[in-house]
Coordinates of C-alpha atoms and ligand atoms in Angstrom, one line a residue:
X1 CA 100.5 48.6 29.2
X2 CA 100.2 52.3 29.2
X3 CA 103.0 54.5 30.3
X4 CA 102.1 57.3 32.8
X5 CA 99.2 57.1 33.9
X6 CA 97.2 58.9 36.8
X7 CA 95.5 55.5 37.3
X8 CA 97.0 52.6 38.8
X9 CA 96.4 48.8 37.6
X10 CA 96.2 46.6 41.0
X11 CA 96.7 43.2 40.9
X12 CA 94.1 40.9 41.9
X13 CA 94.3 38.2 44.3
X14 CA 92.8 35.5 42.3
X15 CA 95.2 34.7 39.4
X16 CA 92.2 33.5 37.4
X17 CA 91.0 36.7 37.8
X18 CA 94.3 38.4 37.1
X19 CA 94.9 36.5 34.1
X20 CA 91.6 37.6 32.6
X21 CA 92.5 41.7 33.6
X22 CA 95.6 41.6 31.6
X23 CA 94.1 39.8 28.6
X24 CA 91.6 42.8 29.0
X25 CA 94.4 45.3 29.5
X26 CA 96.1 43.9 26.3
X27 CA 92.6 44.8 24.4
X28 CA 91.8 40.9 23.4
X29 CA 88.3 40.1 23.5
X30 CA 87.1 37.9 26.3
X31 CA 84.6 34.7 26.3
X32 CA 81.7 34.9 28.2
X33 CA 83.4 32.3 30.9
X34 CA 85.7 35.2 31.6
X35 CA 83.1 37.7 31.8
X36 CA 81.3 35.1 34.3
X37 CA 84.3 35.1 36.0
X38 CA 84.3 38.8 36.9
X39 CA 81.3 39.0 37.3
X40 CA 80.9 36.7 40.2
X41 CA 83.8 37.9 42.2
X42 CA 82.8 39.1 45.9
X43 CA 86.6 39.4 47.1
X44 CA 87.5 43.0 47.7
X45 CA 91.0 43.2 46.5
X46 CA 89.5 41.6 43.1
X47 CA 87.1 44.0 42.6
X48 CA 89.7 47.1 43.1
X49 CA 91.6 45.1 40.7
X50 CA 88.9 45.2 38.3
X51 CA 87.8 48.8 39.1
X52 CA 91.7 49.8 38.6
X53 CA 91.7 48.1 35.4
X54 CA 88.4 49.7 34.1
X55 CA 89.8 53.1 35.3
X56 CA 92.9 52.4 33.0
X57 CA 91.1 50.9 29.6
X58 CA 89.1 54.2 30.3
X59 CA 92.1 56.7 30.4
X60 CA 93.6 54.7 27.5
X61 CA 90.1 55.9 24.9
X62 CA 89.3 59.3 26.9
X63 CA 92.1 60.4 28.8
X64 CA 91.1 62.0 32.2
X65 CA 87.8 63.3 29.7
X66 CA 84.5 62.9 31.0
X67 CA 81.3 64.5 29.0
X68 CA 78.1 66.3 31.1
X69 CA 74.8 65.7 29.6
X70 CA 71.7 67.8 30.1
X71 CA 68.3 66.3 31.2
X72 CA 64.5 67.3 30.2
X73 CA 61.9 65.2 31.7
X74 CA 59.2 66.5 29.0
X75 CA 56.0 65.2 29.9
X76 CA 55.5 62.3 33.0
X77 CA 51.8 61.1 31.3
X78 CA 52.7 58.0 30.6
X79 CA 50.0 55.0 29.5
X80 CA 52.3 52.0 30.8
X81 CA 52.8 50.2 34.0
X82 CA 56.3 49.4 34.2
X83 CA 56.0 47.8 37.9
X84 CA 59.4 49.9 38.6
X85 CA 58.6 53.2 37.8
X86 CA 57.0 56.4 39.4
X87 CA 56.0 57.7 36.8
X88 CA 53.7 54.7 35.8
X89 CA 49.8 55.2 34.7
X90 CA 47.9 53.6 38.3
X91 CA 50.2 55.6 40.3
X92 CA 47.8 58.7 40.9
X93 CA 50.5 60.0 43.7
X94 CA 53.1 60.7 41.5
X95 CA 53.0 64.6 39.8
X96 CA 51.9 65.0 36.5
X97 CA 53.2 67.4 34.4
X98 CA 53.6 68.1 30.1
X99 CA 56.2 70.9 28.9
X100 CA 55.2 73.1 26.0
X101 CA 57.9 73.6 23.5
X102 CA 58.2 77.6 24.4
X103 CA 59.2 76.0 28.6
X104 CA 61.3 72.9 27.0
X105 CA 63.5 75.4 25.0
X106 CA 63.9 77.8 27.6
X107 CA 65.2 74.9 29.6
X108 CA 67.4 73.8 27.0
X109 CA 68.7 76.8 26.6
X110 CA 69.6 77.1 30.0
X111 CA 71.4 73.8 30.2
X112 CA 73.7 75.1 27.4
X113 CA 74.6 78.1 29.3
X114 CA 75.5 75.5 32.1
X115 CA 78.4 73.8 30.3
X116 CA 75.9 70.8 29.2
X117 CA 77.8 68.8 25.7
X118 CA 74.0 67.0 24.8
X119 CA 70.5 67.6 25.8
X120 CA 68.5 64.6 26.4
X121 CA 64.6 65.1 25.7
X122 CA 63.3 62.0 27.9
X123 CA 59.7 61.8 28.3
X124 CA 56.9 59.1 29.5
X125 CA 55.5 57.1 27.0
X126 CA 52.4 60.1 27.0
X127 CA 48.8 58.6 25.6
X128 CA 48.6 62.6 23.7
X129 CA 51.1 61.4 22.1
X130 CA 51.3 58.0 21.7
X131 CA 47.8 57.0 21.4
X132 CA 46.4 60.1 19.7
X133 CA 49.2 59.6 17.1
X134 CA 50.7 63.2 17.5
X135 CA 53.9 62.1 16.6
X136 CA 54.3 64.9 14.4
X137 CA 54.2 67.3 17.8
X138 CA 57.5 65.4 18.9
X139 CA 59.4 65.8 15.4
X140 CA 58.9 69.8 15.4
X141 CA 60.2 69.7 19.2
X142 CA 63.5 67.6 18.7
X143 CA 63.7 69.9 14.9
X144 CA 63.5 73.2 17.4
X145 CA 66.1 72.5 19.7
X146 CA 68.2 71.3 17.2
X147 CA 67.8 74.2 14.7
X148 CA 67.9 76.6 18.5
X149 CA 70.5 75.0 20.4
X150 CA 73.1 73.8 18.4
X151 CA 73.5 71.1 20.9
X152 CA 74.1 67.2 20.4
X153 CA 70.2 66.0 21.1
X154 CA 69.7 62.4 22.8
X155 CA 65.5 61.7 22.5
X156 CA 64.2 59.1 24.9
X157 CA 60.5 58.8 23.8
X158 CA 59.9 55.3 24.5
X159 CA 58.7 53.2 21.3
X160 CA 58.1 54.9 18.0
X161 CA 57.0 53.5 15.4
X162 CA 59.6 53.4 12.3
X163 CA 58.9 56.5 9.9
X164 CA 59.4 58.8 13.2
X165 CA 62.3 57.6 13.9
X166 CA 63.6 58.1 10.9
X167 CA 61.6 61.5 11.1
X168 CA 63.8 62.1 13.9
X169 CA 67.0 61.5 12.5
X170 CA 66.0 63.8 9.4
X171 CA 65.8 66.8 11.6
X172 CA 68.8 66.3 13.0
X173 CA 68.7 64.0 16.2
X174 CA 71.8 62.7 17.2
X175 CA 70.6 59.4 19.6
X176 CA 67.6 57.6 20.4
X177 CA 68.1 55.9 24.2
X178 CA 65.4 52.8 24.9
X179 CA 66.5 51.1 27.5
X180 CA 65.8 46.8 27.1
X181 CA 65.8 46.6 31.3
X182 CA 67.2 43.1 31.3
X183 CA 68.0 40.5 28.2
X184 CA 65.6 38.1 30.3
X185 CA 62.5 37.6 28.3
X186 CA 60.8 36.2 31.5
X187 CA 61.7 39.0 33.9
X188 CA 60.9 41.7 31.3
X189 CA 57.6 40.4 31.0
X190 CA 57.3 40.8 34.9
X191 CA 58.6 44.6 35.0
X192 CA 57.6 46.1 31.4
X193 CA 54.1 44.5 32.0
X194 CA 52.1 44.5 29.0
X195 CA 54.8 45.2 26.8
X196 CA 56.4 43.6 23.7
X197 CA 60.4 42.5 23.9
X198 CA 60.5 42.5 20.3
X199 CA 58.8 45.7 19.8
X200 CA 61.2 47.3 22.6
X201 CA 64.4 46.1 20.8
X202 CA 63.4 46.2 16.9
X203 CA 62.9 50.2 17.5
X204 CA 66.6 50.3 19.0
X205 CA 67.9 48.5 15.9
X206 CA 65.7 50.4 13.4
X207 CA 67.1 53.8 15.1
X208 CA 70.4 52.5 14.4
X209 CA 69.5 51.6 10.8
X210 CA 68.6 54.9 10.4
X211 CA 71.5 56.0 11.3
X212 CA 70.9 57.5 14.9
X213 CA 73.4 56.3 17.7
X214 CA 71.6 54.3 20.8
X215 CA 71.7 53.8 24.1
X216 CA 71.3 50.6 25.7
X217 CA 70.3 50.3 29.6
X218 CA 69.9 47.6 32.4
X219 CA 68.3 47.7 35.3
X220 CA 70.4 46.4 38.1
X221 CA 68.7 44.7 41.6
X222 CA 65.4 43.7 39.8
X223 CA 65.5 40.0 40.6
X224 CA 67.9 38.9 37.8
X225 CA 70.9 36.2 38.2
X226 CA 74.4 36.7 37.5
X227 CA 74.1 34.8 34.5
X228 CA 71.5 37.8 33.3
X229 CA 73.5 40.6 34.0
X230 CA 76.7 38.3 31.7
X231 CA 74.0 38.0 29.2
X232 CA 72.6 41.7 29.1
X233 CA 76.5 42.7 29.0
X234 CA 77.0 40.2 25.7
X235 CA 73.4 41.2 24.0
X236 CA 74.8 45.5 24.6
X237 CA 77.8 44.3 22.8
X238 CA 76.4 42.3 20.2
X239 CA 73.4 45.0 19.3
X240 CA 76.6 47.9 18.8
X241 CA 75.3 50.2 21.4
X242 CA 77.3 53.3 21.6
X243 CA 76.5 53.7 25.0
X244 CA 75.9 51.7 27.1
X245 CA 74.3 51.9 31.3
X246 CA 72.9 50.5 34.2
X247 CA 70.6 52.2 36.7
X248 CA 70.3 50.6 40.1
X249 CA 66.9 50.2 40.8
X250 CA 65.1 52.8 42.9
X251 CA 62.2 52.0 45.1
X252 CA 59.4 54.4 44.5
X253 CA 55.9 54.9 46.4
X254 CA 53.1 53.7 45.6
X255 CA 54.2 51.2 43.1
X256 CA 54.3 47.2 43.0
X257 CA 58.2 47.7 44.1
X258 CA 57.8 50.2 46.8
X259 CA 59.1 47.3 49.3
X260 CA 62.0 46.1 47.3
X261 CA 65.6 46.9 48.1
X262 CA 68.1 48.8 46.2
X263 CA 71.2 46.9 45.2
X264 CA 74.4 47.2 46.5
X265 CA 76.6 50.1 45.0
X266 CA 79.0 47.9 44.6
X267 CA 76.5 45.5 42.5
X268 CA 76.3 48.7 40.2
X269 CA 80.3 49.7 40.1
X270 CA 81.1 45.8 39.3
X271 CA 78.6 46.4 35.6
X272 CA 80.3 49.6 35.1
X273 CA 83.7 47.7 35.1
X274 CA 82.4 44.8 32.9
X275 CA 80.8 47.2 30.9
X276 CA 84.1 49.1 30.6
X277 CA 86.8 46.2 30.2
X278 CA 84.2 44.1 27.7
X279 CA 83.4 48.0 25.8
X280 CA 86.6 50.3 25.8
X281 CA 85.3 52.9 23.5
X282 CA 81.7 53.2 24.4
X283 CA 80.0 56.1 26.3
X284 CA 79.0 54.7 29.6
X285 CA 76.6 57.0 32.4
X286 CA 77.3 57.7 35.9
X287 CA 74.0 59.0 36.5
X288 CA 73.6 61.7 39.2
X289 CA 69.5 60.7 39.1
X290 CA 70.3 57.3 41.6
X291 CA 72.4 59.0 44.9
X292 CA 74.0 62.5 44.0
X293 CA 77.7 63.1 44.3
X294 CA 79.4 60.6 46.1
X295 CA 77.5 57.8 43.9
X296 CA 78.8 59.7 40.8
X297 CA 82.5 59.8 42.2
X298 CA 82.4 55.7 42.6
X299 CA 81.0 55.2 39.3
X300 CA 83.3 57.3 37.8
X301 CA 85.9 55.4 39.5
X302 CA 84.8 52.3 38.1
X303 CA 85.2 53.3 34.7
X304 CA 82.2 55.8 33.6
X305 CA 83.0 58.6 31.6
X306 CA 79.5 60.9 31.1
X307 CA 77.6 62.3 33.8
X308 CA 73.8 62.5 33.4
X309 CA 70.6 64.0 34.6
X310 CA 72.0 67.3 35.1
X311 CA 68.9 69.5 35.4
X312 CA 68.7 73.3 35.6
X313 CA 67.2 74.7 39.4
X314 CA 64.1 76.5 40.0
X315 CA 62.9 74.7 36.1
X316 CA 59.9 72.8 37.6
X317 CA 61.6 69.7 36.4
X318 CA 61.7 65.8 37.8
X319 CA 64.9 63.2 37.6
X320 CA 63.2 59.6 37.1
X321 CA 65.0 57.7 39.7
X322 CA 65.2 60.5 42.1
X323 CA 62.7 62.8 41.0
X324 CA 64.0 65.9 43.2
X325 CA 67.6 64.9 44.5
X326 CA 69.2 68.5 44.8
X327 CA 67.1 69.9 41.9
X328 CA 66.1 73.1 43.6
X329 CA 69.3 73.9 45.6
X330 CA 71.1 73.9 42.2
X331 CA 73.6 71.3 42.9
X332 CA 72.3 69.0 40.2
X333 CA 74.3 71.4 37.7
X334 CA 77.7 71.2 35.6
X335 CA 79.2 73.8 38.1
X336 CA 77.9 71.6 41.4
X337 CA 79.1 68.5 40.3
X338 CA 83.0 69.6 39.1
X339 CA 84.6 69.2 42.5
X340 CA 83.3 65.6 42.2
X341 CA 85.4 65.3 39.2
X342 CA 88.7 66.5 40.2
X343 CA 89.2 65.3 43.3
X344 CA 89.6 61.8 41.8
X345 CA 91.5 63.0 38.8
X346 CA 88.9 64.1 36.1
X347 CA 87.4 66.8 34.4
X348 CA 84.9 67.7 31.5
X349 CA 86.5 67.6 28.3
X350 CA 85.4 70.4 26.1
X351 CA 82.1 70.9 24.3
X352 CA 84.5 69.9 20.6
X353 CA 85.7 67.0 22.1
X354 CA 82.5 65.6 22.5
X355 CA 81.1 67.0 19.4
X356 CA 83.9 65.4 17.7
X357 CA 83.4 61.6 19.0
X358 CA 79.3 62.5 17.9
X359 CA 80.3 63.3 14.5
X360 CA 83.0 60.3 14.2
X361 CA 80.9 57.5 15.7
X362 CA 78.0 58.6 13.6
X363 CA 79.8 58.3 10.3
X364 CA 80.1 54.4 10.9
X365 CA 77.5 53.9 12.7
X366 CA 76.0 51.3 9.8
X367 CA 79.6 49.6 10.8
X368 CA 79.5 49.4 14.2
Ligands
SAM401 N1 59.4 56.4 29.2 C1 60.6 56.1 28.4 C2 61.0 54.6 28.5 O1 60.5 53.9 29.5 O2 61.8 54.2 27.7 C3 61.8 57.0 28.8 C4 61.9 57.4 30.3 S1 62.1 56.1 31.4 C5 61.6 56.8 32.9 C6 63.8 55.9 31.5 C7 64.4 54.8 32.3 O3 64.4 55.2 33.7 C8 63.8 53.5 32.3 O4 64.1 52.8 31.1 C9 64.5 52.8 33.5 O5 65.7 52.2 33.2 C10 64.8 54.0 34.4 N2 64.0 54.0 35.7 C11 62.7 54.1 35.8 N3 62.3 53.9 37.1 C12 63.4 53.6 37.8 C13 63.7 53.3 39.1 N4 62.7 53.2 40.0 N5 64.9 53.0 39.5 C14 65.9 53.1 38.6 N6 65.7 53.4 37.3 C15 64.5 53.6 36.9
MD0_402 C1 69.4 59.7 33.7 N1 67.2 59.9 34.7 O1 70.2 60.1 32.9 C2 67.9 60.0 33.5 C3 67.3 59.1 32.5 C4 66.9 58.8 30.0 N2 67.6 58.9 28.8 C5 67.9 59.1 31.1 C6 67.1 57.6 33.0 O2 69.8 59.1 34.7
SF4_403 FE1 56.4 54.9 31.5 FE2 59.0 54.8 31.0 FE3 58.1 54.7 33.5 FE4 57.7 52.6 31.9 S1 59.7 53.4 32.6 S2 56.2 53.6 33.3 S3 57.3 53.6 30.0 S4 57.9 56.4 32.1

């Protein structure tokens, strides 16, 4: 057990669940009936106990460390019809926009005055790009803000077919984030409509090949089980994702979903813990993009350690989720969001540290 520690381990009331925490807190692997087992807790004083546990195997890999990461919503053309998403092609409410490369490196330039340790270029899968084949337009980009910035770069594209991913990691891209949704063939067919599972993992995999890093993702409140969200936690593992999220599913206008509910926070803050106990090392989000500050602080607390969708004000830019949650008023920034941090015993680690766990994750990546 780790000696002085600004976190405290609670003990759970149910000694099954208990039993499982410390086996966790020990650093031994658990069995997917263990994982079901947290997972399908309700009782309050369990889930602290699980929260208070995540908090710790956290401290134990990062210390009180926790990394901000820049966000660029490049272009929101996209040719899909994901039935969860804004930004999807029938929905002719939504605001369209494409950067050019002069506006998206202004931007990223910006971010890295603001403290930001990683830009992440995330864009709509855009038929200018996609369809017309102009791959080549996205390789000089990511090559620019690498060669400009000097920053860590994350790219978020959607599927790309092989040779530009690998196109991508020649010039010097550090991650390639696709996000599988849910491990459920069935349900993905019902919210990626159209799409290809196969296709959608196989780039993931080929990025890592090529020796990028990747980010996993599930949505959370989309219709799946329990047994889903054990499964999507086993498949992140199994795949080697270096980090690893959920995103609570946010209605949006004018789409298939508009009537559905979000999920419970706490729905969101139980993954982050599983995620966290079943993944000590990895990266895992608490994205700003799904309720602002107060959501951040309660995913932190239950064992995230990187704060996304930070976007500069006045930049014309959208979030996904939340396409203009405190954009404008600046609050979305690495300054607004830093009182979040330390008042439950946090802080950004420095732009080395993070550069440091980049450089040492990527060197075995064909290991991990
Ligand atoms: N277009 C690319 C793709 O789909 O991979 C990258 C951008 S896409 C908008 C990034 C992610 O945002 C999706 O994979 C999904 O997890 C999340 N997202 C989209 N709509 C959402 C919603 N309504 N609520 C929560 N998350 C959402
Ligand atoms: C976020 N809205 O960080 C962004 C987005 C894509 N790589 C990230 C989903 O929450
Ligand atoms: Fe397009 Fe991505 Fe939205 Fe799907 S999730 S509609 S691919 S932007």
């Amino acid at each position: 057990m780790v000696a002085q520690s600004n976190f405290t381990y609670v003990e759970a009331r149910d000694p099954a669940i208990s039993r499982v925490l410390h086996k966790a807190l020990r650093e031994r692997e658990l069995t997917k009936a263990e994982i079901s087992r947290l997972m399908n807790t309700n009782d309050i004083i369990d889930l602290y106990s699980i929260f208070s546990a995540a908090q710790r195997i956290r401290e134990k890999k990062f210390g009180n460390d926790v990394f901000p990461y820049g966000f660029i919503y490049a272009s929101t053309y996209c040719r899909n019809h994901c039935v969860f998403c804004f930004y999807r092609k029938p929905n002719v409410k939504c605001l369209r926009y494409r950067k050019t490369p002069e506006e998206i490196l202004e931007i990223a330039s910006q971010l890295k005055k603001s403290g930001v340790h990683l830009i992440d270029l995330t864009m709509s899968e855009d038929p200018l790009i996609h369809d017309e084949k102009h791959f080549g337009s996205l390789v000089s980009l990511v090559k620019r803000i690498v060669d400009d910035i000097g920053l860590p770069v994350m790219v978020s594209p959607g599927v790309i077919p092989r040779r530009i991913i690998r196109d991508l990691a020649q010039v010097g891209a550090d991650w390639f984030a696709l996000y599988q949704e849910t491990h459920n063939r069935e349900l993905f067919d019902r919210l990626r409509v159209g799409q290809s599972f196969d296709a959608r993992m196989n780039a993931k995999l080929q990025a890592k090949k090529e020796g990028l890093l990747i980010e996993e993702g599930v949505l959370i409140g989309v219709g799946e089980t329990h047994q889903d969200r054990v499964n999507s936690i086993l498949a992140m593992k199994r795949i080697g994702a270096h980090q690893v999220r959920e995103m609570g599913f946010q209605p949006q206008p004018n789409t298939p979903m508009e009537n559905c509910a979000s999920p419970p926070i706490l729905d969101e803050m139980k993954f982050i813990a599983i995620m966290r106990i079943t993944q000590p090392g990895k990266l895992i989000p608490a994205s700003y993009d799904i309720d602002g500050g107060k959501g951040l602080q309660l995913r932190l607390m239950a064992g995230a350690n990187l704060v996304t969708s930070l976007i500069p004000p006045r930049s014309g830019l959208a979030g996904v989720a939340q396409s203009k949650l405190n954009v404008e008023c600046g609050l979305r920034t690495v300054k607004g969001v830093e009182p979040y941090l330390e008042q439950i015993g946090l802080r950004f680690a420095s732009r080395k540290r993070y550069i440091e766990w980049v450089k040492e994750n990527k060197a075995r990546v064909h290991m991990s």
